[in-house]
Amino acid sequence: MSSERSGRDQATAQAAFTRGVKLLHDPVRNKGTAFTEAERDALGLRGLLPPRVQSQDLQVMRVMGNVRNKSSDLERYIALISLQDRNETLFYRVLVDHLDELMPIIYTPTVGKACQEFAHIFRRPRGLYICADDKGRMADVLRNWPHPDPRIIVVTDGERILGLGDLGADGMGIPIGKLSLYTACAGIHPTWCLPITLDVGTENETLLADPLYIGVQRRRLRGAPYDELIEEFVTAVQSVFRHTIVQFEDFANINAFRLLAKYRDRICTFDDDIQGTGAVALAGLLSALRISGGRIGERNVLFFGAGEAGIGIADMMVAEMVDQGLSETVARGRCWFMDSKGLVVESRTDLAPHKRPYAHAHGFTRDLLAAVQALRPVAIIGVSGVPASFTRPVIDAMAACNERPIIFALSNPTSKAECTAEQAYTWTEGRAVFASGSPFAPVEYRGRSHVPGQGNNAYIFPGVGLGVIACESQRVTDEMFSAAARALAQEVSAADLETGRIFPAFARIRDVSVRIATAVAEVAYRRGLARVPRPDDLPAYVRALMFEPRYENLT
Ligand code: NAI
């Protein structure tokens, strides 16, 4: 890749052909009031802008003033997306400089609300929409994408958007938001990022009846026609683009597991809901165990929810336990699941294939409290999308069998969390080690500040993507996610653990992403998957690839 032009070089070269109003309307190259006097003369901008040239820092100040003045987070989301549509460099500067404050706006929880309102707040299209009627011409649709060499596609069919269910084509907010995080957190150039919605219909009655809905008002395609569509999509991506990661995002679990199994050895792909969640939760658990004491695999872990997230986390934990010397059977035996019907046990005949490896010999119960009392887990991990399911008696039972109970309420958005940070800390008298999916503010309890961890996949996937892109890996493997999880856990300091923090401060994410990307690329080199020679200084090479959202001179 070093011999090729980076996304930034492409953008600059393109600017040579774009002038005047067209340049002001080009979000990749626009600088707004920051165009210099020389650029205004050279690029036909004189008079098209207010006369005073302003620095990017001043522009950032104006944007943040406006964003903070908005009356709701959804309004803030709209303001930021509008900025992204006008001036991407400024959008990313704002985001990188205020990640802690703006992450909850451009991603969960606000992005969930934005998807629910997507058709009603729709302003400008972004990304590609491919629908069932495009069968037979998908490669042509992909060729309409204006940037020649995307390196990462995030694609959804909108069936399981966060914990909000089927939002059809309105789920497009997720690929857009996720790719913004690739750029903000790991510096992947905006023109390398391609969000795609496969609109295969929806079962959401409200959307089917809504005249403003932006998708095809049809019921979901299922079975063989669905699979054929995905197959054509995957094949078209391979033929139209060079080396592109395809990240499947927010597919319902009936399809997510199947598609991952089908394509993981054929193309460069992963499923963040399964593998990314697995890695971030494993990193969180490794850090939490540094607080609570003990090693992974010594005691049971109980998952509440046996879908993509839960199984993804358990698979990653099993890999880690095996790495530490346990047999796979013993390792699986440490992971217990409850789904909507109750405890996942051997005697059940209604289990989907992905749950069977975790169905153990044990009496059946429908009741989470009874399961906690029987299994005495070191950790409970909520990935059910069922709010308030970690009730006081459940948390009390965890506190009764653990000095430092590990409680992860990972369901998104905030409204779906199994319990709140405050509940976890106050009900355990400050002893809980807590992490959530969506952010919670620190909690003061008896004079001590407890900082909840956010088990946010954004700690992992941007770095994984950067690592895969850097070495042009042919595949994305589970081993890479394990390496990413360990790299993330290593970034947590003793001082972090002191306040209960089990992930590094998010403000450090770009450095963390470099560490993760390096660890991921090392795996690719070790396994012979890389397509470019290993540079002498891999971390420096990775860092040099990162897009820094500063204006370049266009004259
Ligand atoms: P999924 O639909 O694949 O799985 C949901 C699981 O919850 C199913 O096994 C279902 O049987 C179970 N469930 C439903 N009702 C239940 C009940 N009353 N009692 C026990 N189990 C019940 O969904 P997925 O992808 O696993 O996501 C689940 C949640 O985790 C969502 O809210 C999602 O936003 C969140 N999540 C959080 C992440 C993070 O924090 N990093 C990453 C990925 C997902």
PDB file of N, CA, C and O and ligand atoms in Angstrom, residues 160 162-163 253 273 277 280 304-310 338-340 355 383-386 410-412 416 436-437 455-457, ligand 1:
ATOM      1  N   ARG A 160     -31.956  -6.216  12.645  1.00  0.00           N
ATOM      2  CA  ARG A 160     -31.782  -6.166  14.112  1.00  0.00           C
ATOM      3  C   ARG A 160     -30.906  -4.972  14.444  1.00  0.00           C
ATOM      4  O   ARG A 160     -29.722  -5.100  14.698  1.00  0.00           O
ATOM      5  N   LEU A 162     -29.386  -2.358  16.600  1.00  0.00           N
ATOM      6  CA  LEU A 162     -29.120  -2.313  18.046  1.00  0.00           C
ATOM      7  C   LEU A 162     -30.067  -3.309  18.709  1.00  0.00           C
ATOM      8  O   LEU A 162     -30.236  -4.419  18.234  1.00  0.00           O
ATOM      9  N   GLY A 163     -30.710  -2.899  19.807  1.00  0.00           N
ATOM     10  CA  GLY A 163     -31.711  -3.791  20.398  1.00  0.00           C
ATOM     11  C   GLY A 163     -33.112  -3.376  19.966  1.00  0.00           C
ATOM     12  O   GLY A 163     -34.101  -3.714  20.614  1.00  0.00           O
ATOM     13  N   ASN A 253     -30.038 -12.680  14.059  1.00  0.00           N
ATOM     14  CA  ASN A 253     -29.080 -13.764  14.295  1.00  0.00           C
ATOM     15  C   ASN A 253     -29.336 -14.996  13.431  1.00  0.00           C
ATOM     16  O   ASN A 253     -28.422 -15.762  13.163  1.00  0.00           O
ATOM     17  N   ASP A 273     -21.031  -7.721  15.440  1.00  0.00           N
ATOM     18  CA  ASP A 273     -21.953  -8.054  16.540  1.00  0.00           C
ATOM     19  C   ASP A 273     -21.524  -9.344  17.229  1.00  0.00           C
ATOM     20  O   ASP A 273     -21.754  -9.527  18.416  1.00  0.00           O
ATOM     21  N   THR A 277     -18.018  -7.754  19.457  1.00  0.00           N
ATOM     22  CA  THR A 277     -18.586  -7.771  20.809  1.00  0.00           C
ATOM     23  C   THR A 277     -17.829  -8.776  21.669  1.00  0.00           C
ATOM     24  O   THR A 277     -17.542  -8.515  22.843  1.00  0.00           O
ATOM     25  N   VAL A 280     -14.478  -7.198  22.765  1.00  0.00           N
ATOM     26  CA  VAL A 280     -14.535  -6.095  23.740  1.00  0.00           C
ATOM     27  C   VAL A 280     -14.963  -6.636  25.108  1.00  0.00           C
ATOM     28  O   VAL A 280     -14.426  -6.238  26.152  1.00  0.00           O
ATOM     29  N   PHE A 304     -27.051 -13.747  30.016  1.00  0.00           N
ATOM     30  CA  PHE A 304     -28.500 -13.575  29.913  1.00  0.00           C
ATOM     31  C   PHE A 304     -28.769 -13.079  28.497  1.00  0.00           C
ATOM     32  O   PHE A 304     -28.569 -11.902  28.183  1.00  0.00           O
ATOM     33  N   GLY A 305     -29.202 -13.991  27.621  1.00  0.00           N
ATOM     34  CA  GLY A 305     -29.319 -13.690  26.189  1.00  0.00           C
ATOM     35  C   GLY A 305     -28.336 -14.589  25.448  1.00  0.00           C
ATOM     36  O   GLY A 305     -27.152 -14.633  25.788  1.00  0.00           O
ATOM     37  N   ALA A 306     -28.851 -15.355  24.474  1.00  0.00           N
ATOM     38  CA  ALA A 306     -28.002 -16.331  23.775  1.00  0.00           C
ATOM     39  C   ALA A 306     -28.025 -16.065  22.278  1.00  0.00           C
ATOM     40  O   ALA A 306     -28.191 -16.971  21.465  1.00  0.00           O
ATOM     41  N   GLY A 307     -27.859 -14.791  21.921  1.00  0.00           N
ATOM     42  CA  GLY A 307     -27.869 -14.426  20.502  1.00  0.00           C
ATOM     43  C   GLY A 307     -26.461 -14.176  19.997  1.00  0.00           C
ATOM     44  O   GLY A 307     -25.486 -14.745  20.497  1.00  0.00           O
ATOM     45  N   GLU A 308     -26.374 -13.283  18.993  1.00  0.00           N
ATOM     46  CA  GLU A 308     -25.082 -13.005  18.364  1.00  0.00           C
ATOM     47  C   GLU A 308     -24.061 -12.529  19.385  1.00  0.00           C
ATOM     48  O   GLU A 308     -22.924 -13.019  19.423  1.00  0.00           O
ATOM     49  N   ALA A 309     -24.477 -11.567  20.212  1.00  0.00           N
ATOM     50  CA  ALA A 309     -23.525 -10.976  21.153  1.00  0.00           C
ATOM     51  C   ALA A 309     -23.081 -12.026  22.178  1.00  0.00           C
ATOM     52  O   ALA A 309     -21.885 -12.235  22.389  1.00  0.00           O
ATOM     53  N   GLY A 310     -24.038 -12.692  22.804  1.00  0.00           N
ATOM     54  CA  GLY A 310     -23.711 -13.658  23.862  1.00  0.00           C
ATOM     55  C   GLY A 310     -22.818 -14.780  23.357  1.00  0.00           C
ATOM     56  O   GLY A 310     -21.774 -15.083  23.948  1.00  0.00           O
ATOM     57  N   MET A 338     -28.837 -18.187  29.365  1.00  0.00           N
ATOM     58  CA  MET A 338     -30.298 -18.178  29.441  1.00  0.00           C
ATOM     59  C   MET A 338     -30.805 -17.488  28.187  1.00  0.00           C
ATOM     60  O   MET A 338     -30.248 -16.469  27.782  1.00  0.00           O
ATOM     61  N   ASP A 339     -31.822 -18.050  27.564  1.00  0.00           N
ATOM     62  CA  ASP A 339     -32.466 -17.343  26.459  1.00  0.00           C
ATOM     63  C   ASP A 339     -33.905 -17.026  26.855  1.00  0.00           C
ATOM     64  O   ASP A 339     -34.268 -17.139  28.035  1.00  0.00           O
ATOM     65  N   SER A 340     -34.740 -16.654  25.890  1.00  0.00           N
ATOM     66  CA  SER A 340     -36.099 -16.216  26.246  1.00  0.00           C
ATOM     67  C   SER A 340     -36.931 -17.336  26.868  1.00  0.00           C
ATOM     68  O   SER A 340     -37.929 -17.078  27.530  1.00  0.00           O
ATOM     69  N   LYS A 355     -26.594 -22.415  19.860  1.00  0.00           N
ATOM     70  CA  LYS A 355     -26.657 -22.545  21.328  1.00  0.00           C
ATOM     71  C   LYS A 355     -26.228 -23.921  21.800  1.00  0.00           C
ATOM     72  O   LYS A 355     -25.860 -24.099  22.962  1.00  0.00           O
ATOM     73  N   VAL A 383     -27.079  -9.615  27.591  1.00  0.00           N
ATOM     74  CA  VAL A 383     -27.070  -9.356  26.146  1.00  0.00           C
ATOM     75  C   VAL A 383     -28.403  -9.838  25.582  1.00  0.00           C
ATOM     76  O   VAL A 383     -28.470 -10.546  24.588  1.00  0.00           O
ATOM     77  N   SER A 384     -29.465  -9.434  26.242  1.00  0.00           N
ATOM     78  CA  SER A 384     -30.802  -9.939  25.928  1.00  0.00           C
ATOM     79  C   SER A 384     -31.678  -8.893  25.251  1.00  0.00           C
ATOM     80  O   SER A 384     -32.674  -9.228  24.618  1.00  0.00           O
ATOM     81  N   GLY A 385     -31.330  -7.615  25.409  1.00  0.00           N
ATOM     82  CA  GLY A 385     -32.223  -6.553  24.958  1.00  0.00           C
ATOM     83  C   GLY A 385     -33.451  -6.411  25.848  1.00  0.00           C
ATOM     84  O   GLY A 385     -34.405  -5.730  25.471  1.00  0.00           O
ATOM     85  N   VAL A 386     -33.428  -7.059  27.022  1.00  0.00           N
ATOM     86  CA  VAL A 386     -34.588  -6.975  27.933  1.00  0.00           C
ATOM     87  C   VAL A 386     -34.244  -6.044  29.095  1.00  0.00           C
ATOM     88  O   VAL A 386     -33.444  -6.401  29.966  1.00  0.00           O
ATOM     89  N   LEU A 410     -25.041  -5.185  28.881  1.00  0.00           N
ATOM     90  CA  LEU A 410     -24.522  -4.699  27.596  1.00  0.00           C
ATOM     91  C   LEU A 410     -25.594  -4.310  26.575  1.00  0.00           C
ATOM     92  O   LEU A 410     -25.272  -3.807  25.504  1.00  0.00           O
ATOM     93  N   SER A 411     -26.859  -4.571  26.884  1.00  0.00           N
ATOM     94  CA  SER A 411     -27.875  -4.314  25.850  1.00  0.00           C
ATOM     95  C   SER A 411     -28.004  -2.831  25.532  1.00  0.00           C
ATOM     96  O   SER A 411     -28.002  -1.980  26.417  1.00  0.00           O
ATOM     97  N   ASN A 412     -28.116  -2.553  24.256  1.00  0.00           N
ATOM     98  CA  ASN A 412     -28.237  -1.188  23.732  1.00  0.00           C
ATOM     99  C   ASN A 412     -29.623  -0.967  23.152  1.00  0.00           C
ATOM    100  O   ASN A 412     -30.247  -1.932  22.728  1.00  0.00           O
ATOM    101  N   LYS A 416     -32.520  -0.206  26.990  1.00  0.00           N
ATOM    102  CA  LYS A 416     -32.597  -1.674  27.000  1.00  0.00           C
ATOM    103  C   LYS A 416     -31.645  -2.303  28.024  1.00  0.00           C
ATOM    104  O   LYS A 416     -31.607  -3.530  28.155  1.00  0.00           O
ATOM    105  N   SER A 436     -21.439  -1.412  30.763  1.00  0.00           N
ATOM    106  CA  SER A 436     -22.704  -1.358  30.010  1.00  0.00           C
ATOM    107  C   SER A 436     -22.390  -1.255  28.529  1.00  0.00           C
ATOM    108  O   SER A 436     -21.228  -1.077  28.141  1.00  0.00           O
ATOM    109  N   GLY A 437     -23.433  -1.350  27.696  1.00  0.00           N
ATOM    110  CA  GLY A 437     -23.240  -1.185  26.261  1.00  0.00           C
ATOM    111  C   GLY A 437     -23.260   0.295  25.895  1.00  0.00           C
ATOM    112  O   GLY A 437     -22.382   0.792  25.203  1.00  0.00           O
ATOM    113  N   GLY A 455     -18.676  -1.121  27.408  1.00  0.00           N
ATOM    114  CA  GLY A 455     -18.219  -2.243  26.572  1.00  0.00           C
ATOM    115  C   GLY A 455     -18.530  -1.946  25.120  1.00  0.00           C
ATOM    116  O   GLY A 455     -19.267  -2.677  24.463  1.00  0.00           O
ATOM    117  N   ASN A 456     -17.946  -0.879  24.654  1.00  0.00           N
ATOM    118  CA  ASN A 456     -18.291  -0.363  23.339  1.00  0.00           C
ATOM    119  C   ASN A 456     -17.404  -1.034  22.279  1.00  0.00           C
ATOM    120  O   ASN A 456     -16.178  -1.002  22.385  1.00  0.00           O
ATOM    121  N   ASN A 457     -18.032  -1.605  21.275  1.00  0.00           N
ATOM    122  CA  ASN A 457     -17.251  -2.263  20.217  1.00  0.00           C
ATOM    123  C   ASN A 457     -16.292  -1.294  19.533  1.00  0.00           C
ATOM    124  O   ASN A 457     -15.334  -1.727  18.899  1.00  0.00           O
TER     125      ASN A 457
HETATM  126  P1  NAI B   1     -30.037 -11.400  19.374  1.00  0.00           P
HETATM  127  O1  NAI B   1     -31.407 -11.089  18.931  1.00  0.00           O
HETATM  128  O2  NAI B   1     -29.136 -12.191  18.518  1.00  0.00           O
HETATM  129  O3  NAI B   1     -30.124 -12.155  20.806  1.00  0.00           O
HETATM  130  C1  NAI B   1     -30.961 -11.796  21.853  1.00  0.00           C
HETATM  131  C2  NAI B   1     -30.990 -12.962  22.819  1.00  0.00           C
HETATM  132  O4  NAI B   1     -31.721 -12.567  23.977  1.00  0.00           O
HETATM  133  C3  NAI B   1     -31.697 -14.210  22.264  1.00  0.00           C
HETATM  134  O5  NAI B   1     -30.967 -15.364  22.604  1.00  0.00           O
HETATM  135  C4  NAI B   1     -33.024 -14.230  23.014  1.00  0.00           C
HETATM  136  O6  NAI B   1     -33.523 -15.538  23.219  1.00  0.00           O
HETATM  137  C5  NAI B   1     -32.605 -13.614  24.324  1.00  0.00           C
HETATM  138  N1  NAI B   1     -33.745 -13.100  25.065  1.00  0.00           N
HETATM  139  C6  NAI B   1     -34.797 -12.386  24.597  1.00  0.00           C
HETATM  140  N2  NAI B   1     -35.682 -12.193  25.582  1.00  0.00           N
HETATM  141  C7  NAI B   1     -35.181 -12.796  26.684  1.00  0.00           C
HETATM  142  C8  NAI B   1     -35.642 -12.943  28.006  1.00  0.00           C
HETATM  143  N3  NAI B   1     -36.798 -12.422  28.384  1.00  0.00           N
HETATM  144  N4  NAI B   1     -34.883 -13.630  28.865  1.00  0.00           N
HETATM  145  C9  NAI B   1     -33.700 -14.167  28.490  1.00  0.00           C
HETATM  146  N5  NAI B   1     -33.200 -14.050  27.243  1.00  0.00           N
HETATM  147  C10 NAI B   1     -33.944 -13.365  26.360  1.00  0.00           C
HETATM  148  O7  NAI B   1     -29.372 -10.023  19.710  1.00  0.00           O
HETATM  149  P2  NAI B   1     -27.823  -9.706  19.969  1.00  0.00           P
HETATM  150  O8  NAI B   1     -27.170  -9.285  18.723  1.00  0.00           O
HETATM  151  O9  NAI B   1     -27.202 -10.820  20.714  1.00  0.00           O
HETATM  152  O10 NAI B   1     -27.937  -8.400  20.873  1.00  0.00           O
HETATM  153  C11 NAI B   1     -28.530  -8.443  22.146  1.00  0.00           C
HETATM  154  C12 NAI B   1     -28.325  -7.121  22.838  1.00  0.00           C
HETATM  155  O11 NAI B   1     -26.950  -6.892  23.034  1.00  0.00           O
HETATM  156  C13 NAI B   1     -28.865  -5.927  22.035  1.00  0.00           C
HETATM  157  O12 NAI B   1     -29.514  -5.046  22.917  1.00  0.00           O
HETATM  158  C14 NAI B   1     -27.625  -5.299  21.492  1.00  0.00           C
HETATM  159  O13 NAI B   1     -27.771  -3.915  21.351  1.00  0.00           O
HETATM  160  C15 NAI B   1     -26.622  -5.601  22.575  1.00  0.00           C
HETATM  161  N6  NAI B   1     -25.260  -5.578  22.069  1.00  0.00           N
HETATM  162  C16 NAI B   1     -24.350  -4.870  22.781  1.00  0.00           C
HETATM  163  C17 NAI B   1     -23.062  -4.760  22.339  1.00  0.00           C
HETATM  164  C18 NAI B   1     -22.070  -4.020  23.171  1.00  0.00           C
HETATM  165  O14 NAI B   1     -22.382  -3.487  24.167  1.00  0.00           O
HETATM  166  N7  NAI B   1     -20.840  -3.973  22.826  1.00  0.00           N
HETATM  167  C19 NAI B   1     -22.649  -5.333  21.055  1.00  0.00           C
HETATM  168  C20 NAI B   1     -23.674  -6.140  20.412  1.00  0.00           C
HETATM  169  C21 NAI B   1     -24.929  -6.223  20.912  1.00  0.00           C
END
